[in-house]
Structure formats: C-alpha cells, structure tokens
Short mmCIF file of C-alpha atoms in Angstrom, two decimals:
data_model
loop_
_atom_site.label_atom_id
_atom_site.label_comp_id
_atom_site.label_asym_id
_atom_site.label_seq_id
_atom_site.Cartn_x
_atom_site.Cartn_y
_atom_site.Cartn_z
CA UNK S 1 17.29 -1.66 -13.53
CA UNK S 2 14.79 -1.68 -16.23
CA UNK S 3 11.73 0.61 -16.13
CA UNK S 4 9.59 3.49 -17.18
CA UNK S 5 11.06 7.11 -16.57
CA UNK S 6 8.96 10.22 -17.44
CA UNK S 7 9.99 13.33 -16.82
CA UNK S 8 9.58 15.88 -15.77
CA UNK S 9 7.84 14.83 -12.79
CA UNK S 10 6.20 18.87 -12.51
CA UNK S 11 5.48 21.14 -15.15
CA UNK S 12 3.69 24.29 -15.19
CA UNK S 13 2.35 25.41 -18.53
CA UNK S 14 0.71 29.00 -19.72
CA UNK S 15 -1.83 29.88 -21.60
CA UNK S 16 -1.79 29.02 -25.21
CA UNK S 17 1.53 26.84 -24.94
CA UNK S 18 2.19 23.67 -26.13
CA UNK S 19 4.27 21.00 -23.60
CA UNK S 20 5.66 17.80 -23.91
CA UNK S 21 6.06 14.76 -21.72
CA UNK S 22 8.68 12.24 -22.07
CA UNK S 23 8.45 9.12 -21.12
CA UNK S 24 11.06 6.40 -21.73
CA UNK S 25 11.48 2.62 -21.37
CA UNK S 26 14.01 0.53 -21.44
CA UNK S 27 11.97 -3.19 -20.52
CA UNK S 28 11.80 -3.87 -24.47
CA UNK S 29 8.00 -3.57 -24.66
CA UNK S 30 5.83 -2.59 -27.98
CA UNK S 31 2.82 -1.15 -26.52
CA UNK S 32 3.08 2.33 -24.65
CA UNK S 33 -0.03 4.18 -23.26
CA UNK S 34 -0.78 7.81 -22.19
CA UNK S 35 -3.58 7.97 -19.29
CA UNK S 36 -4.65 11.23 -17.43
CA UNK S 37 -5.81 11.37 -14.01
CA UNK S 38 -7.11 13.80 -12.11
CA UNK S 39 -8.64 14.16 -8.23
CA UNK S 40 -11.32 11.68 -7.26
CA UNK S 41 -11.45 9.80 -10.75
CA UNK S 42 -10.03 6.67 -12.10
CA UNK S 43 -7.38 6.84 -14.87
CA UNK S 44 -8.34 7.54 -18.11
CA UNK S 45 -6.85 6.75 -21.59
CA UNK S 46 -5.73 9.65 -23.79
CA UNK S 47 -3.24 7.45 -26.47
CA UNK S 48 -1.82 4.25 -26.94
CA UNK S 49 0.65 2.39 -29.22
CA UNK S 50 0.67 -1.22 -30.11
CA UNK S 51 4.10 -0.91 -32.41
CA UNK S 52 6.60 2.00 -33.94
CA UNK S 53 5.26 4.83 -35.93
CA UNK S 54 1.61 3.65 -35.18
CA UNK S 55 -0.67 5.15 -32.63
CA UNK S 56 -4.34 5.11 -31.59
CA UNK S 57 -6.35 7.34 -29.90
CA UNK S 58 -7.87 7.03 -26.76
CA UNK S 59 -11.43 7.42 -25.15
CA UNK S 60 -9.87 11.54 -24.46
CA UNK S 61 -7.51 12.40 -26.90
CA UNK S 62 -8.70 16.02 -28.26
CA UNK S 63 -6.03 18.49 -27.38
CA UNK S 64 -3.08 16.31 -27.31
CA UNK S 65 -0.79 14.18 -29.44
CA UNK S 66 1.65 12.00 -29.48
CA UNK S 67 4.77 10.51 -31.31
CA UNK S 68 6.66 6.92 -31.59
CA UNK S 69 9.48 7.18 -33.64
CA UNK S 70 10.91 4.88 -31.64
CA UNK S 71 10.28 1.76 -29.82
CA UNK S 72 11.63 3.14 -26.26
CA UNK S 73 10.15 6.14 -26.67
CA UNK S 74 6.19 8.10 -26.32
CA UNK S 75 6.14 11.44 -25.54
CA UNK S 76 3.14 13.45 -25.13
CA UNK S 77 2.76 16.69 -26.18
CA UNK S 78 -0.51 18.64 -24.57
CA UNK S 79 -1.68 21.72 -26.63
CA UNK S 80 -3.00 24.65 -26.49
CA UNK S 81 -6.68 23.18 -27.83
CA UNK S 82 -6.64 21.32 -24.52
CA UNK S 83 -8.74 23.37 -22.09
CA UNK S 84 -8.19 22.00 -18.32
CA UNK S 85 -4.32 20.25 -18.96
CA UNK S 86 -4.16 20.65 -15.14
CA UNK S 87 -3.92 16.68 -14.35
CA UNK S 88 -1.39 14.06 -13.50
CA UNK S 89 -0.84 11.98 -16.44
CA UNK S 90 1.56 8.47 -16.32
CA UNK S 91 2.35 6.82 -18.77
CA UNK S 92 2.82 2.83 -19.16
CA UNK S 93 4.01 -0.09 -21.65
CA UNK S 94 3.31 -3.80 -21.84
CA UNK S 95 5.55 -6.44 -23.56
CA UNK S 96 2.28 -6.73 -26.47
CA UNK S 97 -0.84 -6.98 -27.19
CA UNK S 98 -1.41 -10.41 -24.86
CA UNK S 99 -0.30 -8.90 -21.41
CA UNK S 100 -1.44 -9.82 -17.60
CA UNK S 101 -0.78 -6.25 -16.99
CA UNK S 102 0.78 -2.69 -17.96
CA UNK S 103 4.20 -1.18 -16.06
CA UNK S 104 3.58 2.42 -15.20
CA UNK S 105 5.94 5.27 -14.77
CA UNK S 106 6.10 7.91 -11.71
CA UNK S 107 4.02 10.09 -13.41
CA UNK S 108 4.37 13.84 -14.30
CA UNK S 109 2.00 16.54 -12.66
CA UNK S 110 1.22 19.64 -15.22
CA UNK S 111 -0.25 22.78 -13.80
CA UNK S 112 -1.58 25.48 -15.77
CA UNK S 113 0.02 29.01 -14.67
CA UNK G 1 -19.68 -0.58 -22.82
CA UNK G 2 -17.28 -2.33 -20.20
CA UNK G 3 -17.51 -0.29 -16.45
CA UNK G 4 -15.54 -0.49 -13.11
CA UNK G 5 -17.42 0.57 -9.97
CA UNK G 6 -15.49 0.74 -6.92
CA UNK G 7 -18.12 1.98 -4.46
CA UNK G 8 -16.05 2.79 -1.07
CA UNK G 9 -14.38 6.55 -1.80
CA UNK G 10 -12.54 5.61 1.57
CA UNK G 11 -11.65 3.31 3.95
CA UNK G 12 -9.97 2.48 7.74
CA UNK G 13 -8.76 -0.60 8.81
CA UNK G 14 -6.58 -1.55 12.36
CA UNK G 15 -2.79 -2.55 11.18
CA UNK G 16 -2.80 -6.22 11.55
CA UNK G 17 -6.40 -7.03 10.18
CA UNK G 18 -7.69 -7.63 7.07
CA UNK G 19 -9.50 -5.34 4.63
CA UNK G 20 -11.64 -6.31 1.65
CA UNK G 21 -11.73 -3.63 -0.90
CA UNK G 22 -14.82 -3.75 -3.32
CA UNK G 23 -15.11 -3.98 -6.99
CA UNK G 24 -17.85 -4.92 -9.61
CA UNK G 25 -17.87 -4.82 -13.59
CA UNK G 26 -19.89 -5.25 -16.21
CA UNK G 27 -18.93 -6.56 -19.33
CA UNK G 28 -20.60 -8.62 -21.95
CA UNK G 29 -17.27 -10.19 -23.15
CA UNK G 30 -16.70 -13.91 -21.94
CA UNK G 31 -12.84 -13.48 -21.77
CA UNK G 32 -11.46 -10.72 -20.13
CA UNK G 33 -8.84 -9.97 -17.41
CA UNK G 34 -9.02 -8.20 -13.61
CA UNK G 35 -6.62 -6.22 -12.28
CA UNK G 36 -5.70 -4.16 -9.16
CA UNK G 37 -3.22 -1.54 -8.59
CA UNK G 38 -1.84 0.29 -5.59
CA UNK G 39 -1.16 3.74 -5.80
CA UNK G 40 0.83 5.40 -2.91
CA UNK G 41 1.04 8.89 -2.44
CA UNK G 42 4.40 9.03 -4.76
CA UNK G 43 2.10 8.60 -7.41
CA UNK G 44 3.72 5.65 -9.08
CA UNK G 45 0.88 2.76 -9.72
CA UNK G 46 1.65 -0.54 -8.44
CA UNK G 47 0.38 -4.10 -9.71
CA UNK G 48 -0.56 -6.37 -7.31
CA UNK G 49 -3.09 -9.10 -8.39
CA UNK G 50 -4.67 -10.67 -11.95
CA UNK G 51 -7.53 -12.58 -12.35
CA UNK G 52 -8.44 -14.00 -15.68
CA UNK G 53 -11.98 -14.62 -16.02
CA UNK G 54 -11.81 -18.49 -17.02
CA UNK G 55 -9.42 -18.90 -14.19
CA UNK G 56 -10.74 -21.36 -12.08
CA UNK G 57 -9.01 -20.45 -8.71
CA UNK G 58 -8.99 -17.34 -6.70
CA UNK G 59 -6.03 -15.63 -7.44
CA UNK G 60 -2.99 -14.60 -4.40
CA UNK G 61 0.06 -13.28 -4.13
CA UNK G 62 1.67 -12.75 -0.76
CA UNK G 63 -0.72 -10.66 1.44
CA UNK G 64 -2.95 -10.29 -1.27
CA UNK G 65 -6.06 -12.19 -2.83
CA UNK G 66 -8.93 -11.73 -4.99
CA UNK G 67 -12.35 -12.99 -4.38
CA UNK G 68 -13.76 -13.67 -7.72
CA UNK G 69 -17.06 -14.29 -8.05
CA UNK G 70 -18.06 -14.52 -11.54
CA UNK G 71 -21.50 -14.87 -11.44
CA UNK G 72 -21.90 -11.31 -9.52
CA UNK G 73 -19.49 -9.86 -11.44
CA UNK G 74 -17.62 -8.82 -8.36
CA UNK G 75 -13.72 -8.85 -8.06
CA UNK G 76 -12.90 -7.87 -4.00
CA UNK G 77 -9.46 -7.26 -3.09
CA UNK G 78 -8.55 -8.74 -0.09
CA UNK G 79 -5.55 -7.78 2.15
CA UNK G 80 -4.64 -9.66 4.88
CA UNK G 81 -3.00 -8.53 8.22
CA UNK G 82 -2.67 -5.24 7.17
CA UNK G 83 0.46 -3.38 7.15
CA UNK G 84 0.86 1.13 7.54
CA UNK G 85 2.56 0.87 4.56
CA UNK G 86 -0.55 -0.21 2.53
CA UNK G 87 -2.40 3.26 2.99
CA UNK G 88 -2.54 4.21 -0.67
CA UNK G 89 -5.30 4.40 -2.99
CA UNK G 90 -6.43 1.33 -4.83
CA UNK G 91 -7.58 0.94 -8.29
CA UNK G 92 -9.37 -2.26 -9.66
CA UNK G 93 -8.74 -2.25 -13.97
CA UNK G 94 -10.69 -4.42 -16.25
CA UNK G 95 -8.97 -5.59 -20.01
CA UNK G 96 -11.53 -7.36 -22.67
CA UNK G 97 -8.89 -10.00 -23.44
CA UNK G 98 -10.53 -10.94 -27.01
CA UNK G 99 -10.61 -7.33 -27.98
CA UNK G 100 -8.05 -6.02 -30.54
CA UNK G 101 -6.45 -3.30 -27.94
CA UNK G 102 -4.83 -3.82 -24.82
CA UNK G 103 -6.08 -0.72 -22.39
CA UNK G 104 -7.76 -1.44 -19.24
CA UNK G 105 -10.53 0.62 -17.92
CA UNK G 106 -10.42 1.68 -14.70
CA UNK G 107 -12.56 2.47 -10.94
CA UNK G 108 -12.28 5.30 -9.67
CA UNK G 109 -10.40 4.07 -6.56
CA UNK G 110 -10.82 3.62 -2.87
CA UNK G 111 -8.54 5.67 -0.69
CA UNK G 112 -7.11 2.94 2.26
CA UNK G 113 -5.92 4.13 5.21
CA UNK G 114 -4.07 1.77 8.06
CA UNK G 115 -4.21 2.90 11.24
CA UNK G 116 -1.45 1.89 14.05
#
C-alpha cells in the first residue's frame, strides 16, 4: 500500500541534542511538508518542499532544518537552537503544487528529557 | 493575512444525529480551497471534504457535507447520523489556490465527542 511512514513514532531528546525525523513516501509526490502541533492549537508549518534539493521555510522554522536529497524522502532534524521541541510534528506530501489536499503521516511525538 | 477560526473547543452529539461543526476564514484571495480533516486519537490526520471557492455546489462525500456559504465566509462541516467512531478532533484548513505555495493554514480544531 502506498503511503507516508515517519518514524519513530516517540522520541525523547536531551538537552543540547540534535534529532532527526524521517519521514518517507512512496505515493510518487513532489511536495513534502513538516508541520508541528502541539495541545490546543492548530497545525503549524515549519518546512516545505515543492521539488528535490529545494526547500522553503515555513511560518516557524528557527531551530530546525531539513533535507531532500531525494524525492521519497524529508527528514527533519530539530536542534539544539530550538527551545520547546516538545510537540507532535507529521509530516505530509501532495502529488504538486495544484493539489485538493495533502496525505499526512502518523506522526512522531518528541519529548524533551 | 489568511485565518481559520474554529470557535467550538468541544463538542457532544447523540450517535445517530447530526452535528455541524463550525468554521469561518478570512481571506482576500478570490480563489482558494477548504478543507477538513479528522484527527483520531492515533494521531494520523484524515481528509474528508474539499470545497473550492468557485465551486458552485455544496460539497459531500458519504456522511459528510460542507455548508459553504461564501458570502459569510463560513465553511460548516456537517456530519450526518453520527457514528462513535467519529469522536476525534476536527480541523478545517484553508489553501490560497493562486498563491505560489501549496500549505494550508489551519483552525485550531474542535474536539467531537459521540455519545452512545
């Protein structure tokens, strides 16, 4: 079946340490998208990508980055300079810029230690 | 700046009726797009429903239709004869279709809970 995997879907991170998040698809879509959500509030965008090796940042995208080396493929890294990681973050693609609506992983929760 | 407002944190409904989940947005783009997702407690977010804001009909699928009223700038979800496996939250998104990205902005949800 196609879809979106991340993984993993919990991660606990300590002070001062870089993590990443993967997130694959296998649907054939350009466009991948990082969003962060935490309690009571509405998703929010931290990175996207429109096509491989290009990437744009999002309306919260201090303290993390991303990659796309490859067109299945947008992992997440969250760094050290981001202050309050502790969120659930999913990521999603679309077949391209001209979509009805975005496919979304399961999600991966990150908790700060 | 485009904005989704979902006003109703929470809400109950008796399995087998129907529920009518608020949303309003405000955008001065002519062409954009509506969307709402389910989001059960797995976490996984669900599409349901699109609206595209020069469609002329309401749009439906299954159980599930949106009152569009353009003019108020007020996208409802309705659900019809409810079912306990619809307690989830619910997210209305809004895209600006003649913009040169393709992220949606979304409410901040409204927690639905069926009750037998």
């Amino acid at each position: 079946d196609g879809g979106i995997t991340q993984s993993p879907k919990y991660l606990f991170r300590k002070e001062g340490q870089n993590v990443t998040l993967s997130c694959e698809q296998n649907l054939n879509h350009d466009a991948m998208y990082w969003y962060r959500q935490d309690p009571g509030q509405g998703l929010r965008l931290i990175y996207y990508s429109q096509i491989v090796n290009d990437f744009q940042k999002g309306d919260i995208a201090e303290g993390y980055s991303v990659s796309r080396e490859k067109k299945e493929s947008f992992p997440l890294t969250v760094t050290s300079a981001q202050k309050n990681p502790t969120a659930f973050y999913l990521c999603a693609s679309s077949p391209g810029q001209m979509i009805e609506k975005l496919f979304f992983g399961s999600g991966t929760q990150l908790s700060v230690l | 700046a485009q904005k989704i407002t979902q006003t109703q944190p929470g809400m109950f409904v008796q399995e087998k009726e129907a529920v009518t989940l608020d949303c309003t947005y405000d955008t001065s783009d002519p062409s954009y797009g509506l969307f709402w997702y389910k989001q059960p407690s797995s976490g996984e977010m669900i599409f349901l429903i699109y609206q595209g804001s020069y469609d002329q009909q309401n749009a439906t699928e299954g159980r599930y239709s949106l009152n569009f009223q353009k003019a108020r700038k007020s996208a409802n979800l309705v659900i019809s004869a409810s079912q306990l496996g619809d307690s989830a939250m619910y997210f209305c998104a809004m895209r600006d279709l003649g913009g040169a990205t393709n992220k949606l902005i979304f409410g901040t949800g409204t927690l639905l809970a069926v009750q037998p």
